[in-house]
CSV table of C-alpha atoms and ligand atoms in Angstrom, one decimal:
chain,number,residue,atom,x,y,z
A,1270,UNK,CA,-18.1,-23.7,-12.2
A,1271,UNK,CA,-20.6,-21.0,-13.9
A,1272,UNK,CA,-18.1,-19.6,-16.8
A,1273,UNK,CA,-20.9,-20.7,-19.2
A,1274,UNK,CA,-23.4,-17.4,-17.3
A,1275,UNK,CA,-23.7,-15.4,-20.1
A,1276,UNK,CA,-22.6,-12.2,-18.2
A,1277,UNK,CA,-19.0,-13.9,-18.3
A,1278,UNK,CA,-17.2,-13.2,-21.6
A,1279,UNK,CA,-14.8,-15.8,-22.8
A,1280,UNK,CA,-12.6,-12.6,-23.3
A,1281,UNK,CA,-11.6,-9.6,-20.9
A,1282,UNK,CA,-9.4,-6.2,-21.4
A,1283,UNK,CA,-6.4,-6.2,-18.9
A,1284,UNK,CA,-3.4,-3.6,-18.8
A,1285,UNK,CA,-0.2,-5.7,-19.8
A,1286,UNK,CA,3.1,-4.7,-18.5
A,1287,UNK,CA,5.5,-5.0,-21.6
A,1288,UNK,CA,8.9,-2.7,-20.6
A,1289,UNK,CA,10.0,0.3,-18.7
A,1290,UNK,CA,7.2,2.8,-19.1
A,1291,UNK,CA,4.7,0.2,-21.7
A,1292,UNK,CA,1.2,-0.9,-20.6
A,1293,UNK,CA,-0.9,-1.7,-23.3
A,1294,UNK,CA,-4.6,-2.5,-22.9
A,1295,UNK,CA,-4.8,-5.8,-24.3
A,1296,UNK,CA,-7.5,-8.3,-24.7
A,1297,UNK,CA,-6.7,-11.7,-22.6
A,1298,UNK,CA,-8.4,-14.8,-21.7
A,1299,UNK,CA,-11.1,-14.5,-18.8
A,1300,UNK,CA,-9.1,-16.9,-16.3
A,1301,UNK,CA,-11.1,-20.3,-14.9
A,1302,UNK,CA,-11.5,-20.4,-10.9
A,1303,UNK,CA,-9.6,-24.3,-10.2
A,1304,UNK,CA,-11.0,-25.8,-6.6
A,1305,UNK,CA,-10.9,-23.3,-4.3
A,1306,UNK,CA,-10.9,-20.6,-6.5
A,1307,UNK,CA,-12.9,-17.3,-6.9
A,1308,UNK,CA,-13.4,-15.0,-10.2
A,1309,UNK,CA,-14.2,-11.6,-9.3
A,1310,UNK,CA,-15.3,-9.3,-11.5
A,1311,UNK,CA,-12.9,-6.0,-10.6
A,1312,UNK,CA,-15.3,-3.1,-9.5
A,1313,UNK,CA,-12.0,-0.8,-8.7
A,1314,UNK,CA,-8.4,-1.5,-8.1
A,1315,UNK,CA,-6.4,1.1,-6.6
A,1316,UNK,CA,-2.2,1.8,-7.9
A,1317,UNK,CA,0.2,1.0,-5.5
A,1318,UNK,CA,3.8,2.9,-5.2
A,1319,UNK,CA,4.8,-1.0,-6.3
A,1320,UNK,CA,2.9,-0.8,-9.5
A,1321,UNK,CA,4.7,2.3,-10.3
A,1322,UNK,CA,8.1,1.1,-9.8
A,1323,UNK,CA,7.2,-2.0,-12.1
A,1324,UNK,CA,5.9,0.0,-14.7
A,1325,UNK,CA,8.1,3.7,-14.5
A,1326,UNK,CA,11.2,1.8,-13.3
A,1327,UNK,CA,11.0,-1.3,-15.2
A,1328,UNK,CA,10.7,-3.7,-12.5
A,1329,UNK,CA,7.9,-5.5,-13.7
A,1330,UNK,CA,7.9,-9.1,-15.4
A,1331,UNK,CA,7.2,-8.5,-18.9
A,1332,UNK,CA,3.5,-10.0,-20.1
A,1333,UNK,CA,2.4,-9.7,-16.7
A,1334,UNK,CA,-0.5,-7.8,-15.0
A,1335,UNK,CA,-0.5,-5.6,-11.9
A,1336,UNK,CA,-3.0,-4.6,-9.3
A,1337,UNK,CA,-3.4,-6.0,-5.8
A,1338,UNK,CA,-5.5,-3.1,-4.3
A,1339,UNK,CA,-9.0,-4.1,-5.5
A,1340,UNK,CA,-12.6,-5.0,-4.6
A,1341,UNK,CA,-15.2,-6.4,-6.9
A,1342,UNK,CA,-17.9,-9.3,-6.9
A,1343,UNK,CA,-17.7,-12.7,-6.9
A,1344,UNK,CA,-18.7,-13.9,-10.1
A,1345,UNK,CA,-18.0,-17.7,-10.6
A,1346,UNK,CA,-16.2,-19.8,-8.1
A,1347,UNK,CA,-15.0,-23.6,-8.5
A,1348,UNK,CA,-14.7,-26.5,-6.7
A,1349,UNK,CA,-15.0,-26.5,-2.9
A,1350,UNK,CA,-14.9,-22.8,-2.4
A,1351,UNK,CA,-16.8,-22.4,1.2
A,1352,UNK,CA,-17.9,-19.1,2.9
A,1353,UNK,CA,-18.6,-16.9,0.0
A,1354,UNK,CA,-21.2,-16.9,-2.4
A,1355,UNK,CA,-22.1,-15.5,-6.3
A,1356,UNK,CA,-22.6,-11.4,-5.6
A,1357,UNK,CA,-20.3,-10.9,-2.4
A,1358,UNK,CA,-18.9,-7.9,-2.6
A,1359,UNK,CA,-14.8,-8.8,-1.6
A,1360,UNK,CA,-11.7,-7.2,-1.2
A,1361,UNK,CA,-8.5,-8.7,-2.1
A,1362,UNK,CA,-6.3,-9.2,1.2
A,1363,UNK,CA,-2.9,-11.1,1.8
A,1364,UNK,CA,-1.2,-13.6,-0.4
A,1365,UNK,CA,-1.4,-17.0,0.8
A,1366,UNK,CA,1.5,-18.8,3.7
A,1367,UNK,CA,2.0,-21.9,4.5
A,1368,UNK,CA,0.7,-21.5,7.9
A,1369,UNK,CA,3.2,-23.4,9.2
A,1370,UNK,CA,6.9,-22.2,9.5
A,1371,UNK,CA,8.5,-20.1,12.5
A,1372,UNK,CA,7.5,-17.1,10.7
A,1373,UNK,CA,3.6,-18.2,10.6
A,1374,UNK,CA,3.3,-19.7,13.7
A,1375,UNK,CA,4.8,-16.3,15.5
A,1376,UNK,CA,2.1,-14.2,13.8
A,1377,UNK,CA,4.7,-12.8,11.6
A,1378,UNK,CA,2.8,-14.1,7.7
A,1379,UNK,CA,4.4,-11.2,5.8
A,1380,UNK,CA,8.2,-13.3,6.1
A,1381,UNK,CA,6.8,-16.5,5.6
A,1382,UNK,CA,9.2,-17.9,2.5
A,1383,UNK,CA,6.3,-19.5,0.8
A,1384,UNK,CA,4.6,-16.0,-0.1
A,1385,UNK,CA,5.0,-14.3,-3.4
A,1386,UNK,CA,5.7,-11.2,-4.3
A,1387,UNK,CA,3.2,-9.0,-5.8
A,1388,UNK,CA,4.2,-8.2,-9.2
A,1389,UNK,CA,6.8,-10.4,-9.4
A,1390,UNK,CA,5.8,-13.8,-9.1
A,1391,UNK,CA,3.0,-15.4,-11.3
A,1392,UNK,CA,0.1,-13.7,-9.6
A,1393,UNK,CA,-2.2,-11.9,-12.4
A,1394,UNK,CA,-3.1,-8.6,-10.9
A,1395,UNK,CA,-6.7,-6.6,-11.2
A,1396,UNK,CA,-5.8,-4.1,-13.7
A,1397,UNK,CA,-8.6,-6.2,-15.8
A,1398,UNK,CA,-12.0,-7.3,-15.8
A,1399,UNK,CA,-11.6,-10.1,-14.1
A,1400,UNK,CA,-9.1,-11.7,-11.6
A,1401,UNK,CA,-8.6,-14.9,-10.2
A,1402,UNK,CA,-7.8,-15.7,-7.1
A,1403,UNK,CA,-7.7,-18.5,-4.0
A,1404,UNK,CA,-10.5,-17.9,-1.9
A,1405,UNK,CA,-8.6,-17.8,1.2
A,1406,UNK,CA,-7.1,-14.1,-0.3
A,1407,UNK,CA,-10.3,-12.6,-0.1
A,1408,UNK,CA,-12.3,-10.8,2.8
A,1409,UNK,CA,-15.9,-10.1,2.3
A,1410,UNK,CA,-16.9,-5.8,2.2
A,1411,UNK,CA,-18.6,-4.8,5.0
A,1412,UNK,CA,-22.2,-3.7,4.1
A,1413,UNK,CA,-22.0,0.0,5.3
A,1414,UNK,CA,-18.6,0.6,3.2
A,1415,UNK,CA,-18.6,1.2,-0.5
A,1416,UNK,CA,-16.4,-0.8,-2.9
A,1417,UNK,CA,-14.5,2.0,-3.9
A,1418,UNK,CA,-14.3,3.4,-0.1
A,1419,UNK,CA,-12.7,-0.1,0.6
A,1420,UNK,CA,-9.9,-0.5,-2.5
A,1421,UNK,CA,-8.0,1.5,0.3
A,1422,UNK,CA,-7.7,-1.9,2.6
A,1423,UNK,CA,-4.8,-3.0,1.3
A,1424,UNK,CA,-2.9,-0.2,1.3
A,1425,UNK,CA,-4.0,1.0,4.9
A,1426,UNK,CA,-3.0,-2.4,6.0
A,1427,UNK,CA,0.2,-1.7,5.1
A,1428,UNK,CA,-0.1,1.7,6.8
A,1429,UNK,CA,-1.3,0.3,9.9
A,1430,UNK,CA,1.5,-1.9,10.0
A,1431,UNK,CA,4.2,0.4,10.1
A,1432,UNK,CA,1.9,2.2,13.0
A,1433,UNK,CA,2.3,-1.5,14.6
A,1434,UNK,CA,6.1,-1.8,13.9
A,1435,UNK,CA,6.8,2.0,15.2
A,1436,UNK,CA,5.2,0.9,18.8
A,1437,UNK,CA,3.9,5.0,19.1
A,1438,UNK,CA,1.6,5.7,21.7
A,1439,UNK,CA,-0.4,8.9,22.5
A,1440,UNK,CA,1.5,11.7,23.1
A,1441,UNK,CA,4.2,11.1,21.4
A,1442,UNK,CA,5.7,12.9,18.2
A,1443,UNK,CA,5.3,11.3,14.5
A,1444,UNK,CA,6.9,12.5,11.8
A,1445,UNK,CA,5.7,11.1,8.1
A,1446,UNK,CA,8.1,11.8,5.1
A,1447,UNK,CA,6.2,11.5,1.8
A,1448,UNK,CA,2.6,12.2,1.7
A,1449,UNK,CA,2.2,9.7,-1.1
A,1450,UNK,CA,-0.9,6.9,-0.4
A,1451,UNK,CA,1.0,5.1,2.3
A,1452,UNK,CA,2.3,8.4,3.7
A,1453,UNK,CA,-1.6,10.2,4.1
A,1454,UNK,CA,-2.8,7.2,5.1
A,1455,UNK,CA,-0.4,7.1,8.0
A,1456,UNK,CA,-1.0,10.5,8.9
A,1457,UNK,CA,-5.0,9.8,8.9
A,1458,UNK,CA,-4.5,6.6,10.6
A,1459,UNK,CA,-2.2,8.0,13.0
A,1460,UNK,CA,-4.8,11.1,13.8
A,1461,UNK,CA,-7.7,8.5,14.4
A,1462,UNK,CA,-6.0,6.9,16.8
A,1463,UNK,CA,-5.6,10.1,18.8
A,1464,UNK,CA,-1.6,10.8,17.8
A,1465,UNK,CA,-2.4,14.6,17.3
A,1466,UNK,CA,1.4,15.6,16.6
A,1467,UNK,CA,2.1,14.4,13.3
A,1468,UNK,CA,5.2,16.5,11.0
A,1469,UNK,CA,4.9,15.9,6.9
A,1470,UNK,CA,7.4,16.0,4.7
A,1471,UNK,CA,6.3,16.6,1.1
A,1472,UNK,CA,7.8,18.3,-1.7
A,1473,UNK,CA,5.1,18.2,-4.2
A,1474,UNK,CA,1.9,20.8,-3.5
A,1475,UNK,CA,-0.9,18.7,-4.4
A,1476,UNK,CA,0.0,15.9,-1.5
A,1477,UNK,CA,1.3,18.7,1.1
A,1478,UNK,CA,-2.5,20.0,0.6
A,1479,UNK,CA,-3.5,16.6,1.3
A,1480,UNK,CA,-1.6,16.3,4.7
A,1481,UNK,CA,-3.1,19.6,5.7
A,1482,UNK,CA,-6.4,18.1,5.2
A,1483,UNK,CA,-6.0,15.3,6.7
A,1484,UNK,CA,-4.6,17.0,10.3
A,1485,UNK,CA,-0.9,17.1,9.9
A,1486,UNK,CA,0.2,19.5,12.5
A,1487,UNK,CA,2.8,21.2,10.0
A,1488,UNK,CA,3.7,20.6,6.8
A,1489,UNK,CA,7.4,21.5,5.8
A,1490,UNK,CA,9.5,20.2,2.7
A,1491,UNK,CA,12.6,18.3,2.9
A,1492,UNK,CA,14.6,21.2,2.7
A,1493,UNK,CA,13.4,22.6,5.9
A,1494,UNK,CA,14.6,19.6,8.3
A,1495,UNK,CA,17.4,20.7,10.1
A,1496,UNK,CA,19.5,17.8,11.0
A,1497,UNK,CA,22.2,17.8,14.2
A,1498,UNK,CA,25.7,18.1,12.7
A,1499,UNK,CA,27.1,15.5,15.4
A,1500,UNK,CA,26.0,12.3,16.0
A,1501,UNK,CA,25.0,12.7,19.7
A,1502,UNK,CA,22.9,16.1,19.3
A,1503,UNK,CA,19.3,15.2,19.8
A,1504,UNK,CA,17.0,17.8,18.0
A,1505,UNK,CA,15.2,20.4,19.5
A,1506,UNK,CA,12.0,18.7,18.0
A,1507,UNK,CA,12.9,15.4,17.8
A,1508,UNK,CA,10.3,12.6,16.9
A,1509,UNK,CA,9.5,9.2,18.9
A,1510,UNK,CA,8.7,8.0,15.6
A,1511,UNK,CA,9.7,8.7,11.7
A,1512,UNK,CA,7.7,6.9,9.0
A,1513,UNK,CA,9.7,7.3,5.9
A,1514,UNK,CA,7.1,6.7,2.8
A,1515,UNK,CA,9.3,8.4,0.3
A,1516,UNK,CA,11.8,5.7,-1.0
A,1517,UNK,CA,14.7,8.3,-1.0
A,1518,UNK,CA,17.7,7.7,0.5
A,1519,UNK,CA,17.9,11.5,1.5
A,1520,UNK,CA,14.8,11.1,3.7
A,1521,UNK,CA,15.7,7.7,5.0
A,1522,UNK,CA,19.3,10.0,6.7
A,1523,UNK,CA,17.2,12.7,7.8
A,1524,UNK,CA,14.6,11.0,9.2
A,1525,UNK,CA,17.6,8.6,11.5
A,1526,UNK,CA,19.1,12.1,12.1
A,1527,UNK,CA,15.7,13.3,14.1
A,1528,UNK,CA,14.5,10.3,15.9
A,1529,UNK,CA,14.6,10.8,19.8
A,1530,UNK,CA,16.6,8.6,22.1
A,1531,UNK,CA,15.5,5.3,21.6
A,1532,UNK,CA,13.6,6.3,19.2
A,1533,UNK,CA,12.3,4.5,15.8
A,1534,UNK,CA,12.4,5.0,12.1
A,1535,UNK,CA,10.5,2.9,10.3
A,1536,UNK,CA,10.7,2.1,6.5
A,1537,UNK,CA,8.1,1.7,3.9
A,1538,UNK,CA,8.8,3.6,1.5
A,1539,UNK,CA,10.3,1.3,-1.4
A,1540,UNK,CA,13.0,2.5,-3.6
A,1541,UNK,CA,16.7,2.0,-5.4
A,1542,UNK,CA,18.7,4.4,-3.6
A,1543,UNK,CA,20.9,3.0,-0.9
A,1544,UNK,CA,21.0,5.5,2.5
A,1545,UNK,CA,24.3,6.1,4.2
A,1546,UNK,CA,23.8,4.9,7.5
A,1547,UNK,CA,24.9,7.2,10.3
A,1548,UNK,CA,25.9,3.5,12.5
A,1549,UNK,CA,27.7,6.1,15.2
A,1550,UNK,CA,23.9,7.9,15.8
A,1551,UNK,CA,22.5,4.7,15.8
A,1552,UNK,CA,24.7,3.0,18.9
A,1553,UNK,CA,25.0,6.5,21.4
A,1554,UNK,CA,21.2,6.8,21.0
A,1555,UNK,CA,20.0,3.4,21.0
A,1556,UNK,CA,17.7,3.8,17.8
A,1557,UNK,CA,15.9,1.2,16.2
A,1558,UNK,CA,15.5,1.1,12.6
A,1559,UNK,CA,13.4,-1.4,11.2
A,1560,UNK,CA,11.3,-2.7,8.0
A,1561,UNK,CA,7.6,-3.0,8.0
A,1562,UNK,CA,6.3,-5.5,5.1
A,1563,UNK,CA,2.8,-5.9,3.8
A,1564,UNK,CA,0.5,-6.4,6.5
A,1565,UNK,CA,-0.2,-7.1,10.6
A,1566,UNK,CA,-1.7,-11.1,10.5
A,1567,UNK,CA,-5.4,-9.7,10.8
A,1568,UNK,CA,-4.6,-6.2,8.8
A,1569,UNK,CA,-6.8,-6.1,6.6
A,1570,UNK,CA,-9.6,-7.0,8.3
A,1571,UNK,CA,-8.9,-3.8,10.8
A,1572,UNK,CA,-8.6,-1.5,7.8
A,1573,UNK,CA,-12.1,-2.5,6.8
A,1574,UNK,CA,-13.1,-2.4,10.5
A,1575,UNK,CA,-11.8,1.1,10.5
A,1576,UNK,CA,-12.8,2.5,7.0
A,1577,UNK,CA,-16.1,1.0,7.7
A,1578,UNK,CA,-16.4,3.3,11.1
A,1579,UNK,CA,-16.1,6.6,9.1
A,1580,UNK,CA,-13.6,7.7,11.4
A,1581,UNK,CA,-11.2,8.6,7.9
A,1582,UNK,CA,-12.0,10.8,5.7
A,1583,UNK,CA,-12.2,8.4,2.4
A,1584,UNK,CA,-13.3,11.0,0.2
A,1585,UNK,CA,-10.0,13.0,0.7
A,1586,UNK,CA,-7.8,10.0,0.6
A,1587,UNK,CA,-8.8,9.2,-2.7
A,1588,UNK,CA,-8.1,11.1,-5.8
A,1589,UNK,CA,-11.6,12.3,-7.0
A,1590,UNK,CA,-11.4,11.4,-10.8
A,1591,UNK,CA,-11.2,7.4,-11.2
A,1592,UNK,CA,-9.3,6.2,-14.0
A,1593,UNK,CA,-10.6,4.0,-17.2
A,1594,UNK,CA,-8.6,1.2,-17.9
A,1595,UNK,CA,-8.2,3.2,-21.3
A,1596,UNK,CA,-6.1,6.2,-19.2
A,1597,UNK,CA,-4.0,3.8,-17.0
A,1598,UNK,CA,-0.8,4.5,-19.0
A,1599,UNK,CA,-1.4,8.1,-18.6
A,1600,UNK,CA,-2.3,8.1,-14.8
A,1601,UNK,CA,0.8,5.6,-14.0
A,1602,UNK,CA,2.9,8.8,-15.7
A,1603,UNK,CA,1.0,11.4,-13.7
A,1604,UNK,CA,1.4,9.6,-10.5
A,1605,UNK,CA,5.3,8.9,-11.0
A,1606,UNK,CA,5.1,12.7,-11.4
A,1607,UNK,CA,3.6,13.5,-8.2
A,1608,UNK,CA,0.8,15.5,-9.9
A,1609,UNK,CA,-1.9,13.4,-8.2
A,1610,UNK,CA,-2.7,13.3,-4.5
A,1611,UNK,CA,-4.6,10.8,-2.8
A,1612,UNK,CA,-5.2,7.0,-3.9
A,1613,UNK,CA,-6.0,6.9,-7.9
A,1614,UNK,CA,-8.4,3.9,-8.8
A,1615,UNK,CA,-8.9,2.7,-11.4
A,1616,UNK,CA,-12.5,1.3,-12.6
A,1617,UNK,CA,-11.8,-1.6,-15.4
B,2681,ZN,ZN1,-0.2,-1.9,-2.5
B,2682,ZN,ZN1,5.0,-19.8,6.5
């Protein structure tokens, strides 16, 4: 325990979720690391589509503190805390499971019942000074990657799981709809592993301006997917794979509607609206639709492997002006807006 070094304040400033739409910078205690647990002061912690639908939509639990994307340095750690030492740089990384059910055991830790739910269960999130966490949630920073390069771990983990649940190969045709964080991080994660044929669907101009950066082959808007009236007609351009990062139900249709045979649509994108489901498409062409939750067992540690090779361009991915804790509430409305493109961090 080293709470009494004097470059810890007994005090820190967090932004508290209070109702739909109301995060107030607030002044909070500076949490205590228990046994095997790590303070890390927050260096930057990146917002997540989930932060904005606790905040904008009101799904948040009031008093409580969001941000899971974030890297800092260790600080003060308690009681039998192995394996990491006062000034690591770290990066926050998945939520502990039991290790020990079906789910575990089969390498499958995202459905493992004894995982909470970011932003939902008592976990106090790194839109503050300070956060506490078990030690086992936190990967060391590679020494060649910056701490604000690697803030996008998390979320790439999450991208490079639904790369791992679509099962696309080289060759094959991807098409990403929403170019929001998950969505450009798909695209550039898809290009780097040498999937050169990669459709965007993006309404908003700052994020289709993103996906032409980052190697999109075309960018179109929703409007300009044609989808087969019946449900055996295949599209002239059909996809092996859709990765639907936009939440809307309208996308989630579309994207079924231009999946090859035996094609797969994968969903991300988290959201209210409930799809119809063309079930009639689904059984003549043997599609597969399916979920991809948080993170492959080792994901983070291969979006720090792959940040850290410079293979992404990190500088693009990111949105270039970081935001003070002071300007959270007004970069939470921006974002829900689609006026920003690219990752916004903020720097508590
Ligand atoms: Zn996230
Ligand atoms: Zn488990």
């Amino acid at each position: 325990m080293s709470l009494s070094r004097p470059q810890i304040p007994a005090e820190m400033r967090a932004a508290v979720y209070h109702a739909r739409g109301d995060l107030r910078v607030e002044t909070r205690a500076t949490p205590e690391p228990g046994p095997q647990q790590v303070l890390v002061a927050v260096a930057y912690c990146g917002i997540c589509g989930t932060d904005l639908h606790m905040v904008n939509d009101g799904w948040g639990r009031p008093d409580s503190i969001g941000g899971h994307e974030y890297t800092g340095e260790v600080v003060a750690m308690g009681p039998e805390v192995a394996g990491l030492a006062i000034g690591d740089t770290v990066v926050g990384g998945p939520e502990p499971s039991c290790g020990s059910c079906d789910y575990c055991r089969s390498g499958r830790a995202m459905l493992c019942p004894e995982r909470d739910t970011p932003g939902v269960s008592e976990f106090q999130g790194a839109f503050a000074e300070f956060i506490c966490v078990d030690q086992c949630q936190l990967l060391r920073v590679p020494e060649n990657l910056s701490p604000r390069a690697a803030a996008l771990a998390e979320p790439l983990a999450v991208a490079l799981h639904g790369i791992t649940r679509s099962a696309i190969e080289k060759g094959e045709r991807a098409l990403i709809t929403g170019a929001g964080p998950i969505g450009a991080l798909t695209l550039a994660a898809l290009r780097a592993r040498g999937i050169d044929d990669v459709v965007v669907s993006e309404p908003m101009e700052a994020r289709r301006a993103l996906a032409r950066d980052l190697g999109a082959r075309s960018v179109v808007g929703p409007e300009d997917l044609a989808v087969p009236p019946m449900p055996f007609t295949i599209a002239d351009d059909a996809f092996d794979a859709v990765f639907e990062c936009s939440g809307k139900a309208a996308a989630v249709e579309t994207g079924l509607a231009l999946l090859v045979k035996g094609g797969t649509l994968v969903l991300q994108g988290t959201g209210a609206e409930r799809p119809r489901l063309d079930a009639h498409r689904v059984l003549l062409n043997e599609l597969v639709i399916t979920g991809a939750y948080c993170y492959d067992d080792d994901g983070v540690d291969d979006a720090l492997a792959l940040l850290a090779s410079g293979d992404l361009p990190t500088d693009r991915l990111l949105h270039p002006e970081d935001v003070p804790l002071d300007s959270i509430a007004t970069a939470f409305a921006r974002l829900g807006a689609g006026e920003i493109a690219g990752k916004a961090v903020v720097v508590p």
